[in-house]
């Protein structure tokens, strides 16, 4: 029944049964807002996880490349080259291969190139090696660069590096074993996080629909 053209009068009862009318509440915008807030809160966590994974991969590449670097330096120094000449040769060979796109970017040799540029621009050789170790950020590299600086002008560096090569390859073997053991669980945290997000997406609308 209409009271006028703009008002709809609803019956208070039908067949002696009292009717209680309630205006339907539109909750969809609230649901979307809530889900948007959850998604926005997850973005920093995902970004942080991504950066941590990138840093982890960088460290793994630096660790795995260490024995090869020390081995190359030992061979070139044993052939009579100076430390900087050997260093520059290794870095230049990498740079040439990168220009030809025959090898991927490697953080170790990128840092070596920076060291070459620093020395060529006037930074002292000893200081440049120290800065290299600092940028790599791993104890093994800091120790290695300390060894270079201490023996920069002595003839015993080759013998010291030969022992370092042996230790480095042993460490890489242990690292490879450890990495194999961790391979099955390294994605556990991201999977758990995604599972939690899915649960929230499913449960929140169901919960709100009951209100």
PDB file of N, CA, C and O in Angstrom, residues 103-140:
ATOM      1  N   UNK A 103      78.071 -14.096 -19.650  1.00  0.00           N
ATOM      2  CA  UNK A 103      77.934 -14.523 -18.255  1.00  0.00           C
ATOM      3  C   UNK A 103      76.964 -13.578 -17.541  1.00  0.00           C
ATOM      4  O   UNK A 103      76.801 -12.429 -17.950  1.00  0.00           O
ATOM      5  N   UNK A 104      76.314 -14.039 -16.479  1.00  0.00           N
ATOM      6  CA  UNK A 104      75.403 -13.168 -15.715  1.00  0.00           C
ATOM      7  C   UNK A 104      76.180 -12.240 -14.775  1.00  0.00           C
ATOM      8  O   UNK A 104      77.372 -12.426 -14.533  1.00  0.00           O
ATOM      9  N   UNK A 105      75.498 -11.249 -14.259  1.00  0.00           N
ATOM     10  CA  UNK A 105      76.103 -10.341 -13.292  1.00  0.00           C
ATOM     11  C   UNK A 105      76.457 -11.110 -12.018  1.00  0.00           C
ATOM     12  O   UNK A 105      75.669 -11.909 -11.522  1.00  0.00           O
ATOM     13  N   UNK A 106      77.667 -10.860 -11.526  1.00  0.00           N
ATOM     14  CA  UNK A 106      78.117 -11.515 -10.296  1.00  0.00           C
ATOM     15  C   UNK A 106      78.578 -10.438  -9.321  1.00  0.00           C
ATOM     16  O   UNK A 106      79.443  -9.622  -9.651  1.00  0.00           O
ATOM     17  N   UNK A 107      78.020 -10.417  -8.103  1.00  0.00           N
ATOM     18  CA  UNK A 107      78.367  -9.345  -7.150  1.00  0.00           C
ATOM     19  C   UNK A 107      79.846  -9.289  -6.794  1.00  0.00           C
ATOM     20  O   UNK A 107      80.384  -8.200  -6.562  1.00  0.00           O
ATOM     21  N   UNK A 108      80.519 -10.432  -6.773  1.00  0.00           N
ATOM     22  CA  UNK A 108      81.937 -10.452  -6.431  1.00  0.00           C
ATOM     23  C   UNK A 108      82.764  -9.649  -7.425  1.00  0.00           C
ATOM     24  O   UNK A 108      83.553  -8.777  -7.055  1.00  0.00           O
ATOM     25  N   UNK A 109      82.578  -9.919  -8.708  1.00  0.00           N
ATOM     26  CA  UNK A 109      83.388  -9.260  -9.727  1.00  0.00           C
ATOM     27  C   UNK A 109      82.945  -7.822  -9.972  1.00  0.00           C
ATOM     28  O   UNK A 109      83.754  -6.991 -10.401  1.00  0.00           O
ATOM     29  N   UNK A 110      81.666  -7.545  -9.667  1.00  0.00           N
ATOM     30  CA  UNK A 110      81.223  -6.149  -9.717  1.00  0.00           C
ATOM     31  C   UNK A 110      81.966  -5.332  -8.655  1.00  0.00           C
ATOM     32  O   UNK A 110      82.382  -4.192  -8.909  1.00  0.00           O
ATOM     33  N   UNK A 111      82.147  -5.907  -7.484  1.00  0.00           N
ATOM     34  CA  UNK A 111      82.880  -5.228  -6.416  1.00  0.00           C
ATOM     35  C   UNK A 111      84.358  -5.099  -6.769  1.00  0.00           C
ATOM     36  O   UNK A 111      85.007  -4.102  -6.425  1.00  0.00           O
ATOM     37  N   UNK A 112      84.902  -6.092  -7.456  1.00  0.00           N
ATOM     38  CA  UNK A 112      86.298  -6.010  -7.889  1.00  0.00           C
ATOM     39  C   UNK A 112      86.498  -4.874  -8.890  1.00  0.00           C
ATOM     40  O   UNK A 112      87.516  -4.169  -8.849  1.00  0.00           O
ATOM     41  N   UNK A 113      85.526  -4.696  -9.785  1.00  0.00           N
ATOM     42  CA  UNK A 113      85.606  -3.594 -10.745  1.00  0.00           C
ATOM     43  C   UNK A 113      85.587  -2.242 -10.032  1.00  0.00           C
ATOM     44  O   UNK A 113      86.331  -1.325 -10.411  1.00  0.00           O
ATOM     45  N   UNK A 114      84.760  -2.128  -9.012  1.00  0.00           N
ATOM     46  CA  UNK A 114      84.723  -0.886  -8.233  1.00  0.00           C
ATOM     47  C   UNK A 114      86.084  -0.619  -7.610  1.00  0.00           C
ATOM     48  O   UNK A 114      86.578   0.523  -7.605  1.00  0.00           O
ATOM     49  N   UNK A 115      86.716  -1.666  -7.095  1.00  0.00           N
ATOM     50  CA  UNK A 115      88.051  -1.518  -6.495  1.00  0.00           C
ATOM     51  C   UNK A 115      89.067  -1.038  -7.524  1.00  0.00           C
ATOM     52  O   UNK A 115      89.908  -0.168  -7.231  1.00  0.00           O
ATOM     53  N   UNK A 116      89.003  -1.592  -8.725  1.00  0.00           N
ATOM     54  CA  UNK A 116      89.912  -1.156  -9.796  1.00  0.00           C
ATOM     55  C   UNK A 116      89.715   0.330 -10.094  1.00  0.00           C
ATOM     56  O   UNK A 116      90.694   1.084 -10.231  1.00  0.00           O
ATOM     57  N   UNK A 117      88.467   0.756 -10.202  1.00  0.00           N
ATOM     58  CA  UNK A 117      88.178   2.169 -10.492  1.00  0.00           C
ATOM     59  C   UNK A 117      88.674   3.065  -9.367  1.00  0.00           C
ATOM     60  O   UNK A 117      89.182   4.165  -9.622  1.00  0.00           O
ATOM     61  N   UNK A 118      88.542   2.610  -8.136  1.00  0.00           N
ATOM     62  CA  UNK A 118      89.007   3.403  -6.996  1.00  0.00           C
ATOM     63  C   UNK A 118      90.522   3.590  -7.034  1.00  0.00           C
ATOM     64  O   UNK A 118      91.028   4.702  -6.826  1.00  0.00           O
ATOM     65  N   UNK A 119      91.235   2.506  -7.296  1.00  0.00           N
ATOM     66  CA  UNK A 119      92.703   2.589  -7.348  1.00  0.00           C
ATOM     67  C   UNK A 119      93.150   3.482  -8.495  1.00  0.00           C
ATOM     68  O   UNK A 119      94.062   4.311  -8.355  1.00  0.00           O
ATOM     69  N   UNK A 120      92.503   3.335  -9.651  1.00  0.00           N
ATOM     70  CA  UNK A 120      92.851   4.147 -10.813  1.00  0.00           C
ATOM     71  C   UNK A 120      92.532   5.626 -10.603  1.00  0.00           C
ATOM     72  O   UNK A 120      93.151   6.497 -11.215  1.00  0.00           O
ATOM     73  N   UNK A 121      91.554   5.903  -9.728  1.00  0.00           N
ATOM     74  CA  UNK A 121      91.170   7.286  -9.467  1.00  0.00           C
ATOM     75  C   UNK A 121      91.955   7.915  -8.320  1.00  0.00           C
ATOM     76  O   UNK A 121      91.719   9.074  -7.979  1.00  0.00           O
ATOM     77  N   UNK A 122      92.887   7.160  -7.737  1.00  0.00           N
ATOM     78  CA  UNK A 122      93.764   7.736  -6.723  1.00  0.00           C
ATOM     79  C   UNK A 122      93.634   7.202  -5.322  1.00  0.00           C
ATOM     80  O   UNK A 122      94.396   7.583  -4.428  1.00  0.00           O
ATOM     81  N   UNK A 123      92.658   6.334  -5.080  1.00  0.00           N
ATOM     82  CA  UNK A 123      92.540   5.734  -3.747  1.00  0.00           C
ATOM     83  C   UNK A 123      93.727   4.787  -3.544  1.00  0.00           C
ATOM     84  O   UNK A 123      94.098   4.036  -4.445  1.00  0.00           O
ATOM     85  N   UNK A 124      94.323   4.836  -2.366  1.00  0.00           N
ATOM     86  CA  UNK A 124      95.458   3.961  -2.087  1.00  0.00           C
ATOM     87  C   UNK A 124      95.082   2.503  -2.255  1.00  0.00           C
ATOM     88  O   UNK A 124      93.959   2.092  -1.943  1.00  0.00           O
ATOM     89  N   UNK A 125      96.039   1.697  -2.734  1.00  0.00           N
ATOM     90  CA  UNK A 125      95.737   0.302  -3.021  1.00  0.00           C
ATOM     91  C   UNK A 125      95.285  -0.440  -1.762  1.00  0.00           C
ATOM     92  O   UNK A 125      94.295  -1.190  -1.796  1.00  0.00           O
ATOM     93  N   UNK A 126      95.983  -0.227  -0.666  1.00  0.00           N
ATOM     94  CA  UNK A 126      95.626  -0.912   0.574  1.00  0.00           C
ATOM     95  C   UNK A 126      94.213  -0.530   1.018  1.00  0.00           C
ATOM     96  O   UNK A 126      93.403  -1.384   1.403  1.00  0.00           O
ATOM     97  N   UNK A 127      93.915   0.760   0.970  1.00  0.00           N
ATOM     98  CA  UNK A 127      92.592   1.229   1.373  1.00  0.00           C
ATOM     99  C   UNK A 127      91.506   0.698   0.447  1.00  0.00           C
ATOM    100  O   UNK A 127      90.398   0.347   0.897  1.00  0.00           O
ATOM    101  N   UNK A 128      91.797   0.583  -0.824  1.00  0.00           N
ATOM    102  CA  UNK A 128      90.816   0.083  -1.788  1.00  0.00           C
ATOM    103  C   UNK A 128      90.465  -1.378  -1.490  1.00  0.00           C
ATOM    104  O   UNK A 128      89.294  -1.771  -1.574  1.00  0.00           O
ATOM    105  N   UNK A 129      91.479  -2.175  -1.108  1.00  0.00           N
ATOM    106  CA  UNK A 129      91.204  -3.574  -0.760  1.00  0.00           C
ATOM    107  C   UNK A 129      90.388  -3.662   0.531  1.00  0.00           C
ATOM    108  O   UNK A 129      89.516  -4.520   0.661  1.00  0.00           O
ATOM    109  N   UNK A 130      90.689  -2.785   1.469  1.00  0.00           N
ATOM    110  CA  UNK A 130      89.923  -2.760   2.712  1.00  0.00           C
ATOM    111  C   UNK A 130      88.459  -2.423   2.432  1.00  0.00           C
ATOM    112  O   UNK A 130      87.546  -3.039   3.000  1.00  0.00           O
ATOM    113  N   UNK A 131      88.241  -1.453   1.564  1.00  0.00           N
ATOM    114  CA  UNK A 131      86.866  -1.055   1.209  1.00  0.00           C
ATOM    115  C   UNK A 131      86.142  -2.195   0.485  1.00  0.00           C
ATOM    116  O   UNK A 131      84.933  -2.377   0.649  1.00  0.00           O
ATOM    117  N   UNK A 132      86.876  -2.936  -0.305  1.00  0.00           N
ATOM    118  CA  UNK A 132      86.302  -4.109  -0.981  1.00  0.00           C
ATOM    119  C   UNK A 132      85.762  -5.104   0.050  1.00  0.00           C
ATOM    120  O   UNK A 132      84.628  -5.594  -0.077  1.00  0.00           O
ATOM    121  N   UNK A 133      86.572  -5.387   1.060  1.00  0.00           N
ATOM    122  CA  UNK A 133      86.132  -6.306   2.103  1.00  0.00           C
ATOM    123  C   UNK A 133      84.924  -5.789   2.862  1.00  0.00           C
ATOM    124  O   UNK A 133      84.019  -6.554   3.219  1.00  0.00           O
ATOM    125  N   UNK A 134      84.894  -4.483   3.100  1.00  0.00           N
ATOM    126  CA  UNK A 134      83.762  -3.879   3.808  1.00  0.00           C
ATOM    127  C   UNK A 134      82.479  -3.987   2.983  1.00  0.00           C
ATOM    128  O   UNK A 134      81.398  -4.259   3.521  1.00  0.00           O
ATOM    129  N   UNK A 135      82.583  -3.755   1.681  1.00  0.00           N
ATOM    130  CA  UNK A 135      81.387  -3.825   0.834  1.00  0.00           C
ATOM    131  C   UNK A 135      80.859  -5.248   0.724  1.00  0.00           C
ATOM    132  O   UNK A 135      79.642  -5.466   0.694  1.00  0.00           O
ATOM    133  N   UNK A 136      81.764  -6.206   0.658  1.00  0.00           N
ATOM    134  CA  UNK A 136      81.319  -7.600   0.580  1.00  0.00           C
ATOM    135  C   UNK A 136      80.602  -8.003   1.869  1.00  0.00           C
ATOM    136  O   UNK A 136      79.637  -8.761   1.845  1.00  0.00           O
ATOM    137  N   UNK A 137      81.085  -7.478   2.982  1.00  0.00           N
ATOM    138  CA  UNK A 137      80.378  -7.647   4.245  1.00  0.00           C
ATOM    139  C   UNK A 137      80.503  -8.996   4.916  1.00  0.00           C
ATOM    140  O   UNK A 137      79.865  -9.223   5.940  1.00  0.00           O
ATOM    141  N   UNK A 138      81.293  -9.903   4.370  1.00  0.00           N
ATOM    142  CA  UNK A 138      81.454 -11.228   4.959  1.00  0.00           C
ATOM    143  C   UNK A 138      82.802 -11.330   5.667  1.00  0.00           C
ATOM    144  O   UNK A 138      83.799 -10.761   5.207  1.00  0.00           O
ATOM    145  N   UNK A 139      82.820 -12.066   6.759  1.00  0.00           N
ATOM    146  CA  UNK A 139      84.057 -12.205   7.538  1.00  0.00           C
ATOM    147  C   UNK A 139      85.200 -12.754   6.692  1.00  0.00           C
ATOM    148  O   UNK A 139      86.345 -12.320   6.820  1.00  0.00           O
ATOM    149  N   UNK A 140      84.870 -13.699   5.819  1.00  0.00           N
ATOM    150  CA  UNK A 140      85.903 -14.325   4.994  1.00  0.00           C
ATOM    151  C   UNK A 140      86.603 -13.289   4.118  1.00  0.00           C
ATOM    152  O   UNK A 140      87.836 -13.329   3.946  1.00  0.00           O
TER     153      UNK A 140
END
